[in-house]
Amino acid sequence: MAGVLKAPGAFAITPHKVSVCVLVQIYASPSQISIPFPFSSVSQHNRLGLYLLALTKSCDDILEPKLEQLISQLREIGGLLDHWLTDHLTSRLSSLSSPDDLFNFFNDMRGVLGGPDSGVMEDDQVILDPNSNLGMFLRRCILAFNLLTFEGICHLLTNIGIYCKEAISSCSSYELRRLDDSGNDLESLSEYENMDLNLVFKKINEEMEARKRATERVSFHLHLPKELSTLVEDIEVFADPKSEHNDKGRESSSYSSSGDLLRDVDLNGGVFLRTNWQIQGYLMEQADAIEKDGSSFTLNAFELTLRQLQKLAPELHRVHFLRYLNSLYHDDYFSALENLHRYFDYSAGTEGFDFVPPAGCNSFGRYEIALLCLGMMHFHFGHPKQALEVLTEAVRVSQQHSNDTCLAYTLAAICNLLSEIGFSTTSGILGSPFSPMTSVGTSLSVQQQLFVLLKGSLKRAESLKLKQLVAANHLAMAKFNLTHVQRPLLSFGPKTSMKLRTCPVTVCKELRLGYHLISEFCCEGSTMTTDGAFSTAWLKNLQKPVGSLVLSQDNSSRDNSNPFLFCTQPSSIPGSVLQLVGSSYLHRATAWEIYGSAPLARVNALVYATCVADASSSSDAALVHVKLIQHLAVFKGYEEAFSALKIAEEKFLSVSKSRILILKLQLLHERALHRGHLKLAQQVCDELGVLASSVTAVDMELKIEASLRHARTLLAAKQFSQKSGNAVVGLPHALASLSYCQSFNLDLLRASATLTLAELWLSLGSNHTKTALTLIHGAFPMILGHGGLELCARAYIAEAKCYLSDPSFSVSDNPEVVLDPLRQASDELHVLEYHELAAEGFYLMAIVFDKLGQLEKREEAAASFKNHIMALENPQDGEDPLSNA
Amino acid sequence: MSSKESCRNELRTAIRQLTDRCLYSASKWAAEQLVGIEQDPAKFTPSNTRFQRGSSSIRRRFRTNEITSTPPTGVAYVSTPVMEEDEVIHGDFYLLAKSYFDCREYRRAAHVLRDQTGNKSVFLRCYALYLAGEKRKEEEMIELEGPLGKSDAVNRELVSLERELSSLCKNGMIDPFGLYLYGLVLKEKGNENLARKVLVESVNSYPWNWSAWSELQSLCTTVDILNGLNLSNHWMKEFFLASVYQELRMHNESLSKYENLQGTFTFSNYIQAQIAKARYSLREFEQVEVIFEDLLRNDPYRVEDMDTYSNVLYTKECFSALSYLAHRVIMTDKYRPESCCIIGNYYSLKGQHEKSVIYFRRALKLNKNYLSAWTLMGHEYVEMKNTPAAVDAYRRAVDINPRDYRAWYGLGQAYEMMGMPHYALHYFRKSVFFQPIDSRLWIAMAQCYESEQLHMLEEAIKCYKRAANCNDTEAIALHRLAKLHRELGYPEEAAFYYRKDLERMEAEEREGPNIVEALMFLATHYKAQKRFEEAEVYCTRLLDYTGPERETAKSLLRGMRMAQSSFPSMDVEHFHP
């Protein structure tokens, strides 16, 4: 009831737990030999032990398995023993027919446990250590039983009856068949031993009928054997609608089945929740899964599970939080808002796995966490203004309640918010006097405020030893350094020199610092949930040979690029840490991209895709793919890029507002420009513009890019008419950009600017060729090492031109000096489909051959030249990747 | 409406039939209405009418318009024929079963009737089984209560009952009572649409079963559902509609229905109590108190609806009357949720909030869906500064009935108390959404916007405007509006609201600093506007007050005279042509 927290970990005795007790008794029967009676080998014995451990710990569902599920699992692990195990289990369960039987049963259980002096037990004797996992489980069961009232015992007895009856009704035909095989197993059906077979069937028949009428459908989980289902009139077994949506193979079975189980809720009895610990574990796992890849969940299937859980455990408020997450990632604003408020109203933020009640009973509740979540929710839905308002309140309330942890997280969230949203929108809010940054003063620009905030939140996180947050802050810092041009903080007046520069060293340092802490975290050891996850994985592996073969093939064909994915072991590193590691790699890739080393960027992206892709959110994974494909386009040409794009498209079909689509348009645009298809380029540009201002919101960044590309298209159009502008006018611009690149450490750009400069010198006349050549040779290492195809080709052609226009250079003496770069260039340009430049290359080549007197080769080059010119002038192509999309 | 005599006859028969089927609360209700019909004084001796004497003087005092017993025009009432009894001679088994039933031995009663086929016997058997299941369910609810609040106790008879009743229904072998039970079972099973249909059929063929109407009412959660019902016109339908309207917060409609019904059922305690409840919702506390006093005089051992009376006494801070009421109900029936609620109210009034919570908790133990107890308990926790508990209690109220604006308001207040005004806004928004005509809610929301953390004055102004439009009895809104406009630098608007506020205070003959403030502002404002005539009026009025304002007013006046004398011609000519 209101304001009173129930003791966590309440443990109720249920039929399933009685079953486990029976199995534990088999596992640890006190016998004198090292391998107890029914087992034939140690490994068999261990297998059962492992299975029991998994049963008590796994958190893959909210409900305890039915007897029939238990039996089928036993069949898988038991091997030869399976008959014996199931028979023993069913007969033991059905022998419990009066309350006194239960009393005796639990008395027997006590015998399984070793005494407190278990150290002195005889060798070779298997006795359960009371402090082992199974021993604890048994003790809890015994305790829970002893606490039951007589009414409670009566209910347990009824429930065991229902539990057995359901199983028998679904696998009775199996039992009956065996009954025919060997007539000595009669006692396993003791409940029905006095009835003849017809009567059994009639009874089952009736039961099914009643159920059918009651729920107007047949419960799906009763996988009826064919023989029986033909006896019971036509039963429609539902085709599972969810598995169709969910056919990506990942855990689809567990989600859809939990949805189906809801249909049983009305059938009273037989549905038992797992222990509180297991359910919390389940909820945490699901929360992780949603946050990782919300779109793989179907909204309704999971909602149904949650509703069922809520019905079964109305005081378990965590459910509301999961509902919030579910609706958040399915973009249901109102439901998300409602459930968020409901969760915090009920729990005051103090319920959940991670909550340790403070020693001095703090009656305040932790509503600041509600504010933090609400702020993040607004941010998610694209309401930065509201998000900032709420987060501001969160800062105030956490200060008020001196919840430093929450404060640190809130500050980090604000930093994230500030760095994500456009600055123009925030200025109004941040300037207001009640922002959290009042101490700093309002004269600072938003960037500066962000910097101050980042520093502050980093310091706070460090002092609170929140390792993940520290790492995240380092990453944010790196990102900040990466994207912002530094200028002296607090500069006043016009006299201070505006020293603008970027600092790759700092970025690198931040990234390293972040990574260091993450690796430290990994050594810290696993938490309780991962323990449960192991058990869950173990149970899932049981079913592997049955159904996953198809899926695995499917999977491996789908992503050839990362064979690691498929054979990932359940790792002991929590998903959130892996995500941080992943984003650090992403940052590295971006950093290298900006500072001009494409190979290193690619390596980092590849590391990300192979190592942490399965832990990352799907949007991050998509981003990495985008990067890799862009890289392909620049270095391997469009052909390969488009084929890779196709794979990526299939893989990230579900990601909404896909970056993949944008990438596709970008590639198309680039290619059209290179090919000289200006109309197509314009069209693609327009499409990009449309994408930018979609129904939901205007993506400013995208819009800017669209207009930028538009400008480039126009520029390309202009270049045709006025091929060469005044070179002298161009010179200062090139020089200026050179110096900027130098101060911002943009090495690749600098190289390309140098190249442009050289081209300009070249066009000024033949007496400048020496200068141009020196410049080109200076830039060559950078260009060849890191530059893309286009840049390389341009450099080669410029070099050849230099030689050719140098009056002191004679072609016939040294033809390879010119021909080699030209060949290289034309090859690369062919891949790139850059017709204009390719034509130029072939033109030059033809001239050279002409001079050398190699007429045949000259004609060849001339033909290629003609081809490219034709392609440039008739921009029509059969295969258009846009049309088949 | 049908004549009193025919109503009387219908009810008399109905009571016998209902009692025969052990539908006791329905027969109790019918009997109450029967006695509520005004007797023909000529026919009866004084002893007969004594019960109805009451203190009609008070009642008349508050009856604004004398109600005539003519029905609303254009409504033709169908007269449903009184049902013929199918088993005129009760079987002996039936008699035995009924006695078992009366002794609450339901299963025995059902067993006795196992082979009987008459409609009445079948009904009683099914009904007994249903009650046996309910009884067991209640017991199991306590036995099974899990640590996470789950109790999966269900009425285990429902499945078999539904099967039997549906087959009877299909074969047309079911009477209206059977239909009622069938509807009840369907409702419990969650099949609301069919339940509604079946119940409508039941009340159309036998309208005197108030229990059936009540079940139907609980299934009418929106006006649309109500309008979709195909009900034949019987005078019982009026009772039903009045009650549904009340649940749907259409208090005025409900009130007019009840007042109409009072024409025939002049002395019905039931109607009187319902009227009191409707008026309570309209916040007419004075009248409610009088009605309840009257009601208690006639029916001193009544516990039903007395929680509403205690709420009125609480608002009016009548300590002794409330304690008297609490004493009386506890002597009558200690374990009624209403009784516990009344005691809780009493302790709350005394400021003993811990004890108050104990009694609200007891009320909730007796009825976990007792809406007002959750809300009231929330208020107590707020008083005890246990905000998380308060929030929890309010939230439970809201989850039982999402339209409960009081609980939404409580939630907002709780969060505001914790210094989370932005978070609180969500709840205030909810509360004004469900009750847009309550100025207090708008004012609370406006104050939230005004809080120093948010300081969203534009929004606050919008809220105050809404509050001012819906009859703000405490007259906060106008004053705040004037002030806010003044602070934001809109003197014209500020003057407008100050004038309105002033008019209002004059009309209500209020005194206080607000008047001085308004006069002061208006005087200076008009002076600055060079509208000396008006300014002078306000200044003169200020002279009636003591304090520094009086001196200011004097100097203002002096200044104006000076100004007027220096430029007399223009102004005078403009204003006095």
XYZ file of N, CA, C and O in Angstrom, chain A residues 1-4 6 10 151 155 210 213-214 268 271 311-317 337-338 341-342 344-346 348 363-365 367 370-371 374 389-390 393 396-397 400 434, chain B residues 136 140 143-144 147-150 154 156 159 163 189 361 374 377 381 387-389 391-393 395-396 399 408 411 415 418-423 426-427 430 453-456:
336
model
N 0.839 -1.187 0.000
C 0.000 0.000 0.000
C 0.873 1.236 0.000
O 2.086 1.155 0.052
N 0.248 2.342 -0.042
C 0.943 3.586 -0.303
C 2.151 3.776 0.588
O 2.080 3.641 1.800
N 3.223 4.119 -0.049
C 4.398 4.523 0.676
C 5.118 3.425 1.433
O 6.105 3.678 2.085
N 4.634 2.218 1.345
C 5.286 1.142 2.062
C 5.938 0.229 1.045
O 5.274 -0.306 0.174
N 7.496 -3.144 -0.096
C 7.494 -4.551 0.289
C 8.919 -5.070 0.258
O 9.751 -4.606 -0.507
N 10.595 -11.695 -2.392
C 9.638 -12.602 -1.792
C 9.615 -13.890 -2.598
O 9.746 -13.900 -3.801
N -4.298 -22.953 4.807
C -4.971 -22.612 3.553
C -3.978 -22.565 2.407
O -4.252 -23.015 1.297
N -3.940 -24.579 -1.119
C -3.834 -23.991 -2.447
C -2.683 -24.615 -3.223
O -2.801 -24.900 -4.405
N -14.467 -26.853 -22.294
C -14.783 -25.816 -21.324
C -13.855 -24.635 -21.499
O -14.270 -23.486 -21.489
N -14.701 -22.648 -24.513
C -15.826 -21.748 -24.314
C -15.435 -20.581 -23.436
O -15.866 -19.463 -23.641
N -14.612 -20.896 -22.486
C -14.264 -19.855 -21.533
C -13.477 -18.745 -22.210
O -13.725 -17.576 -21.993
N -7.596 -19.806 -14.905
C -7.040 -19.598 -13.582
C -6.178 -20.777 -13.186
O -6.369 -21.900 -13.600
N -0.586 -20.624 -13.706
C 0.314 -19.568 -14.167
C 1.005 -18.985 -12.950
O 0.359 -18.422 -12.073
N -0.775 -7.637 -14.298
C -1.943 -8.291 -13.722
C -1.516 -9.260 -12.632
O -2.158 -9.381 -11.591
N -0.421 -9.936 -12.889
C 0.023 -10.943 -11.939
C 0.740 -10.318 -10.753
O 0.783 -10.905 -9.683
N 1.324 -9.169 -10.961
C 2.052 -8.530 -9.869
C 1.788 -7.040 -9.873
O 2.607 -6.252 -10.328
N 0.610 -6.647 -9.386
C 0.247 -5.224 -9.474
C 1.187 -4.315 -8.697
O 1.263 -3.133 -8.988
N 1.885 -4.860 -7.733
C 2.751 -3.991 -6.937
C 4.172 -3.938 -7.481
O 5.051 -3.356 -6.863
N 4.383 -4.567 -8.601
C 5.714 -4.505 -9.196
C 5.716 -3.341 -10.180
O 5.301 -3.470 -11.316
N 6.177 -2.201 -9.700
C 5.980 -1.001 -10.496
C 6.952 -0.861 -11.643
O 6.766 -0.059 -12.526
N 4.654 9.308 -21.941
C 4.522 10.325 -20.894
C 3.723 9.779 -19.709
O 4.111 9.890 -18.551
N 2.592 9.144 -20.040
C 1.702 8.610 -19.010
C 2.442 7.583 -18.157
O 2.399 7.639 -16.937
N 5.221 8.990 -15.832
C 4.669 9.606 -14.623
C 4.137 8.553 -13.673
O 4.321 8.631 -12.463
N 3.479 7.568 -14.233
C 2.891 6.536 -13.380
C 3.976 5.790 -12.622
O 3.867 5.570 -11.425
N 6.933 6.744 -11.699
C 7.558 7.482 -10.611
C 6.552 7.844 -9.525
O 6.927 7.975 -8.364
N 5.290 7.977 -9.884
C 4.285 8.212 -8.853
C 4.229 7.032 -7.898
O 4.143 7.186 -6.685
N 4.265 5.853 -8.466
C 4.121 4.671 -7.621
C 5.385 4.365 -6.838
O 5.345 3.997 -5.676
N 8.287 6.259 -6.553
C 9.124 7.361 -6.092
C 10.566 7.153 -6.530
O 11.494 7.606 -5.881
N 12.875 9.507 3.318
C 11.483 9.409 2.900
C 11.185 10.283 1.693
O 10.048 10.423 1.298
N 12.197 10.882 1.121
C 11.919 11.849 0.064
C 11.551 11.217 -1.259
O 10.856 11.804 -2.047
N 12.076 10.033 -1.486
C 11.896 9.493 -2.823
C 12.949 10.100 -3.721
O 13.688 10.995 -3.309
N 12.670 11.704 -6.878
C 11.922 12.216 -8.013
C 12.810 12.930 -9.011
O 12.413 13.174 -10.139
N 13.079 11.051 -11.944
C 11.924 11.209 -12.832
C 12.153 12.373 -13.769
O 11.892 12.285 -14.971
N 12.672 13.463 -13.216
C 12.919 14.636 -14.052
C 13.970 14.339 -15.109
O 13.835 14.733 -16.269
N 12.367 12.317 -17.730
C 11.429 13.123 -18.508
C 12.187 14.013 -19.486
O 11.793 14.158 -20.651
N 14.233 22.670 -20.046
C 13.504 23.161 -18.859
C 13.447 22.094 -17.785
O 13.701 22.339 -16.611
N 13.088 20.876 -18.224
C 12.951 19.798 -17.252
C 14.302 19.463 -16.645
O 14.418 19.261 -15.432
N 15.248 21.806 -14.026
C 14.570 21.493 -12.765
C 15.245 20.303 -12.094
O 15.390 20.254 -10.867
N 18.200 21.387 -10.210
C 17.847 22.046 -8.959
C 17.431 21.046 -7.901
O 17.899 21.088 -6.761
N 16.568 20.108 -8.307
C 16.050 19.155 -7.316
C 17.154 18.225 -6.841
O 17.220 17.901 -5.657
N 19.069 20.023 -4.350
C 18.268 20.167 -3.141
C 18.327 18.892 -2.302
O 18.441 18.929 -1.093
N 17.584 31.872 -14.993
C 17.423 30.735 -14.074
C 18.001 29.455 -14.657
O 17.587 28.375 -14.336
N -16.288 -17.370 -1.419
C -15.010 -18.074 -1.430
C -13.912 -17.166 -2.000
O -12.775 -17.188 -1.544
N -10.422 -16.242 -0.369
C -9.148 -16.568 -1.023
C -8.303 -15.330 -1.250
O -7.079 -15.395 -1.251
N -6.281 -15.138 1.615
C -5.352 -16.263 1.723
C -4.210 -16.169 0.719
O -3.089 -16.554 0.995
N -4.547 -15.672 -0.455
C -3.586 -15.756 -1.557
C -2.774 -14.503 -1.755
O -1.963 -14.436 -2.656
N 3.203 -11.269 -2.248
C 4.057 -10.142 -1.857
C 3.993 -9.005 -2.856
O 4.214 -7.856 -2.501
N 3.695 -9.304 -4.097
C 3.642 -8.238 -5.097
C 2.214 -7.791 -5.345
O 1.901 -7.237 -6.384
N 1.350 -8.067 -4.377
C 0.003 -7.528 -4.457
C -0.937 -8.350 -5.293
O -2.110 -8.045 -5.408
N -0.407 -9.408 -5.889
C -1.285 -10.165 -6.752
C -2.157 -11.078 -5.909
O -1.699 -11.712 -4.968
N -10.455 -15.764 -8.055
C -11.577 -15.514 -8.961
C -12.754 -16.331 -8.467
O -12.594 -17.299 -7.720
N -14.890 -19.030 -8.833
C -14.687 -20.233 -9.620
C -15.975 -20.790 -10.200
O -15.954 -21.765 -10.945
N -17.402 -19.810 -14.678
C -17.342 -20.524 -15.954
C -18.576 -21.398 -16.141
O -19.256 -21.333 -17.167
N -21.775 -20.899 -18.747
C -22.153 -21.921 -19.709
C -23.650 -22.218 -19.593
O -24.375 -22.228 -20.569
N -16.719 -11.490 -16.057
C -15.782 -12.147 -16.956
C -15.156 -11.165 -17.938
O -14.307 -11.538 -18.734
N -7.117 3.817 5.853
C -6.591 2.521 5.448
C -7.600 1.409 5.720
O -7.750 0.491 4.931
N -8.979 7.026 -1.072
C -7.592 7.164 -1.561
C -7.207 8.631 -1.617
O -6.136 9.037 -1.170
N -6.831 10.109 1.809
C -5.611 9.642 2.439
C -4.406 10.381 1.863
O -3.464 10.716 2.597
N -1.518 12.428 3.910
C -0.066 12.266 3.767
C 0.596 13.594 3.425
O 1.712 13.874 3.860
N 5.387 13.053 1.269
C 4.936 13.250 -0.111
C 4.943 11.982 -0.952
O 4.001 11.779 -1.717
N 5.966 11.138 -0.868
C 5.902 9.928 -1.708
C 4.658 9.094 -1.441
O 4.019 8.608 -2.383
N 4.297 8.980 -0.163
C 3.094 8.211 0.148
C 1.860 8.903 -0.410
O 0.943 8.258 -0.934
N 1.727 10.856 -3.019
C 1.734 10.685 -4.468
C 1.205 9.304 -4.828
O 0.375 9.147 -5.734
N 1.666 8.315 -4.084
C 1.213 6.951 -4.331
C -0.302 6.835 -4.164
O -0.996 6.283 -5.013
N -0.819 7.415 -3.073
C -2.259 7.307 -2.818
C -3.058 8.001 -3.919
O -4.034 7.454 -4.440
N -2.124 8.554 -6.914
C -1.972 7.839 -8.176
C -2.920 6.640 -8.223
O -3.478 6.318 -9.254
N -3.133 6.018 -7.058
C -4.054 4.881 -7.051
C -5.477 5.343 -7.347
O -6.225 4.695 -8.068
N -5.724 5.908 -10.986
C -5.770 4.695 -11.783
C -7.097 3.958 -11.633
O -7.469 3.178 -12.496
N -5.774 14.240 -9.410
C -4.775 14.840 -10.303
C -4.250 16.130 -9.681
O -3.052 16.407 -9.684
N -1.918 15.407 -6.922
C -0.601 15.033 -7.425
C 0.200 16.273 -7.795
O 1.381 16.403 -7.447
N 3.784 17.539 -6.035
C 5.047 17.782 -6.733
C 5.466 19.237 -6.619
O 6.654 19.550 -6.567
N 7.290 19.679 -3.545
C 8.657 19.170 -3.573
C 9.577 20.035 -4.407
O 10.716 19.655 -4.673
N 9.045 21.162 -4.858
C 9.894 22.049 -5.644
C 10.103 21.578 -7.055
O 11.168 21.778 -7.635
N 9.097 20.892 -7.603
C 9.212 20.453 -8.996
C 8.050 21.019 -9.808
O 7.207 20.268 -10.298
N 7.997 22.338 -9.932
C 6.809 22.936 -10.575
C 6.624 22.491 -12.015
O 5.493 22.293 -12.454
N 7.720 22.299 -12.713
C 7.570 21.910 -14.115
C 6.946 20.525 -14.224
O 6.097 20.262 -15.070
N 7.384 19.662 -13.343
C 6.840 18.308 -13.324
C 5.373 18.338 -12.899
O 4.550 17.594 -13.401
N 2.278 18.934 -15.455
C 1.631 17.820 -16.149
C 0.327 17.416 -15.449
O -0.694 17.196 -16.085
N 0.386 17.376 -14.121
C -0.787 16.930 -13.365
C -1.862 18.009 -13.330
O -3.046 17.711 -13.402
N -3.739 17.848 -16.437
C -4.708 16.755 -16.421
C -5.952 17.177 -15.654
O -7.075 16.925 -16.072
N 10.812 29.418 -9.861
C 11.656 28.564 -10.695
C 11.236 28.624 -12.158
O 12.062 28.577 -13.048
N 9.919 28.685 -12.369
C 9.463 28.674 -13.762
C 9.350 30.092 -14.309
O 9.862 30.417 -15.359
N 8.640 30.919 -13.578
C 8.513 32.323 -13.933
C 7.967 32.489 -15.353
O 8.463 33.281 -16.135
N 6.973 31.693 -15.676
C 6.389 31.797 -17.009
C 5.109 32.604 -16.889
O 4.007 32.068 -16.809
